[in-house]
CSV table of C-alpha atoms in Angstrom, one decimal:
chain,number,residue,atom,x,y,z
A,1,MET,CA,4.6,-20.0,-7.6
A,2,ASN,CA,0.6,-19.4,-8.0
A,3,HIS,CA,0.3,-19.7,-4.0
A,4,VAL,CA,3.2,-16.9,-3.5
A,5,ASP,CA,1.9,-13.8,-5.7
A,6,ALA,CA,-1.6,-15.1,-3.6
A,7,VAL,CA,0.3,-14.6,-0.4
A,8,ALA,CA,2.1,-11.5,-1.7
A,9,MET,CA,-1.4,-9.9,-3.0
A,10,LEU,CA,-3.3,-11.0,0.5
A,11,ALA,CA,-0.3,-8.8,2.0
A,12,VAL,CA,-1.1,-5.8,0.8
A,13,LEU,CA,-4.5,-6.4,1.3
A,14,GLN,CA,-4.1,-7.0,4.5
A,15,PHE,CA,-2.4,-3.6,4.8
A,16,ILE,CA,-5.0,-2.1,2.5
A,17,GLY,CA,-7.6,-3.0,5.5
A,18,PHE,CA,-5.6,-1.8,8.3
A,19,GLY,CA,-5.4,1.4,6.5
A,20,ALA,CA,-8.9,1.3,6.1
A,21,LEU,CA,-9.0,0.9,9.6
A,22,VAL,CA,-7.4,3.8,10.2
A,23,GLY,CA,-9.7,5.8,8.6
A,24,LYS,CA,-12.5,4.4,10.2
A,25,ALA,CA,-10.9,5.5,13.6
A,26,ARG,CA,-10.1,9.0,12.2
A,27,GLY,CA,-13.8,9.6,12.5
A,28,THR,CA,-14.7,7.6,15.6
A,29,TYR,CA,-11.5,9.3,17.3
A,30,GLY,CA,-12.0,12.8,15.6
A,31,VAL,CA,-8.3,12.7,14.7
A,32,LYS,CA,-8.5,15.2,10.9
A,33,ALA,CA,-5.7,14.4,8.5
A,34,PRO,CA,-3.2,15.2,8.3
A,35,ALA,CA,-3.0,14.9,12.3
A,36,VAL,CA,-1.7,11.7,13.6
A,37,THR,CA,-1.9,12.4,17.6
A,38,GLY,CA,-4.6,12.9,19.5
A,39,SER,CA,-6.5,10.2,20.9
A,40,GLU,CA,-4.8,6.8,21.7
A,41,PRO,CA,-7.2,4.3,20.7
A,42,PHE,CA,-6.7,6.3,17.1
A,43,GLU,CA,-3.0,5.7,17.9
A,44,ARG,CA,-3.0,2.6,18.6
A,45,ILE,CA,-4.9,1.6,14.8
A,46,TYR,CA,-2.3,3.9,13.5
A,47,ARG,CA,1.1,2.3,14.4
A,48,VAL,CA,-0.7,-1.1,13.3
A,49,GLN,CA,-0.3,0.0,9.8
A,50,MET,CA,2.9,1.8,9.8
A,51,ASN,CA,3.8,-0.8,11.4
A,52,THR,CA,2.5,-3.1,9.2
A,53,LEU,CA,4.1,-1.3,6.3
A,54,GLU,CA,7.6,-1.0,7.7
A,55,LEU,CA,8.1,-4.7,7.8
A,56,LEU,CA,6.0,-5.7,4.2
A,57,VAL,CA,8.7,-4.0,2.4
A,58,ALA,CA,10.8,-6.5,4.1
A,59,LEU,CA,8.0,-9.5,3.4
A,60,LEU,CA,8.1,-8.9,-0.2
A,61,PRO,CA,11.8,-9.2,-1.8
A,62,ALA,CA,11.9,-12.2,1.0
A,63,LEU,CA,9.2,-14.2,-0.4
A,64,TYR,CA,9.9,-13.7,-3.7
A,65,ALA,CA,13.3,-14.4,-3.9
A,66,ALA,CA,13.0,-17.4,-1.1
A,67,ALA,CA,10.6,-18.9,-4.0
A,68,HIS,CA,13.7,-18.9,-6.7
A,69,TYR,CA,15.1,-21.6,-4.4
A,70,TRP,CA,11.8,-23.4,-2.7
A,71,PRO,CA,8.5,-25.3,-3.3
A,72,SER,CA,6.3,-22.2,-3.8
A,73,LEU,CA,3.9,-23.9,-1.6
A,74,TYR,CA,6.6,-23.6,1.4
A,75,VAL,CA,7.0,-20.3,0.7
A,76,ALA,CA,3.8,-19.1,0.7
A,77,GLY,CA,3.3,-21.4,3.7
A,78,ALA,CA,5.5,-19.1,5.7
A,79,GLY,CA,3.8,-16.3,4.5
A,80,ALA,CA,0.5,-17.3,5.9
A,81,VAL,CA,1.8,-17.4,8.9
A,82,TYR,CA,3.0,-13.6,8.7
A,83,LEU,CA,-0.6,-12.7,7.6
A,84,VAL,CA,-1.9,-14.1,10.5
A,85,GLY,CA,0.9,-12.6,12.7
A,86,ARG,CA,0.0,-9.5,11.6
A,87,ILE,CA,-3.9,-9.9,13.0
A,88,VAL,CA,-2.5,-11.2,16.3
A,89,TYR,CA,-0.6,-8.4,16.1
A,90,TRP,CA,-3.1,-6.1,15.4
A,91,ARG,CA,-5.2,-7.4,18.2
A,92,ALA,CA,-3.1,-7.5,20.6
A,93,TYR,CA,-1.5,-3.5,20.3
A,94,VAL,CA,-5.1,-2.2,20.3
A,95,ALA,CA,-6.2,-3.4,23.0
A,96,SER,CA,-2.4,-3.7,25.2
A,97,PRO,CA,0.1,-2.7,22.8
A,98,SER,CA,2.5,-4.3,25.6
A,99,SER,CA,1.0,-7.3,24.4
A,100,ARG,CA,2.3,-7.8,20.9
A,101,ALA,CA,5.0,-9.2,21.2
A,102,LEU,CA,3.2,-13.2,19.8
A,103,GLY,CA,2.1,-10.9,16.8
A,104,PHE,CA,5.5,-9.7,16.3
A,105,LEU,CA,7.1,-13.2,16.8
A,106,LEU,CA,4.4,-14.6,14.5
A,107,SER,CA,5.4,-11.7,11.6
A,108,ILE,CA,8.7,-10.9,12.0
A,109,GLY,CA,9.9,-14.9,12.3
A,110,PRO,CA,8.7,-15.9,8.4
A,111,ILE,CA,10.3,-12.5,7.2
A,112,LEU,CA,14.0,-13.5,8.6
A,113,ALA,CA,13.1,-17.0,7.8
A,114,LEU,CA,12.5,-16.8,3.7
A,115,ALA,CA,15.2,-14.0,3.7
A,116,LEU,CA,17.5,-16.6,4.9
A,117,ALA,CA,16.0,-18.8,3.1
A,118,ALA,CA,16.6,-16.9,0.0
A,119,LEU,CA,20.4,-15.9,1.4
A,120,VAL,CA,22.3,-18.8,1.8
A,121,PRO,CA,21.5,-20.8,-1.4
A,122,ALA,CA,22.4,-17.4,-3.2
A,123,LEU,CA,25.5,-17.4,-1.2
A,124,LEU,CA,26.6,-20.9,-2.2
A,125,GLY,CA,25.8,-20.5,-5.6
A,126,LYS,CA,22.8,-22.7,-6.0
A,127,THR,CA,20.7,-22.5,-9.0
A,128,PRO,CA,17.4,-21.5,-8.8
A,129,ILE,CA,13.9,-24.1,-8.6
């Protein structure tokens, strides 16, 4: 389970890092809090953070639930794909929002896989490992 915990905490730290980038972008683009509009480059960075938050809410329970039924290295591996996907998404979205598809797929795919990896055995009454 240590691997799963590590990936979960890396996902939290990644989200915090994206938040720091939003703070830096506020200064760079002159967007004073609480405003979240006014500069398209800022808005792109801000949307990456918010989109990451939206997915983090789904990732964490799926990650831990799947870890009840599957070896932690497999579950952590799926979580690692999510982490890479978020970086790919960030780079693409900041450069050109229309190019974000690969990053999105690398983010949502592991979440869906983990959710199904937990749901199916739970519905079948399988005993957690």
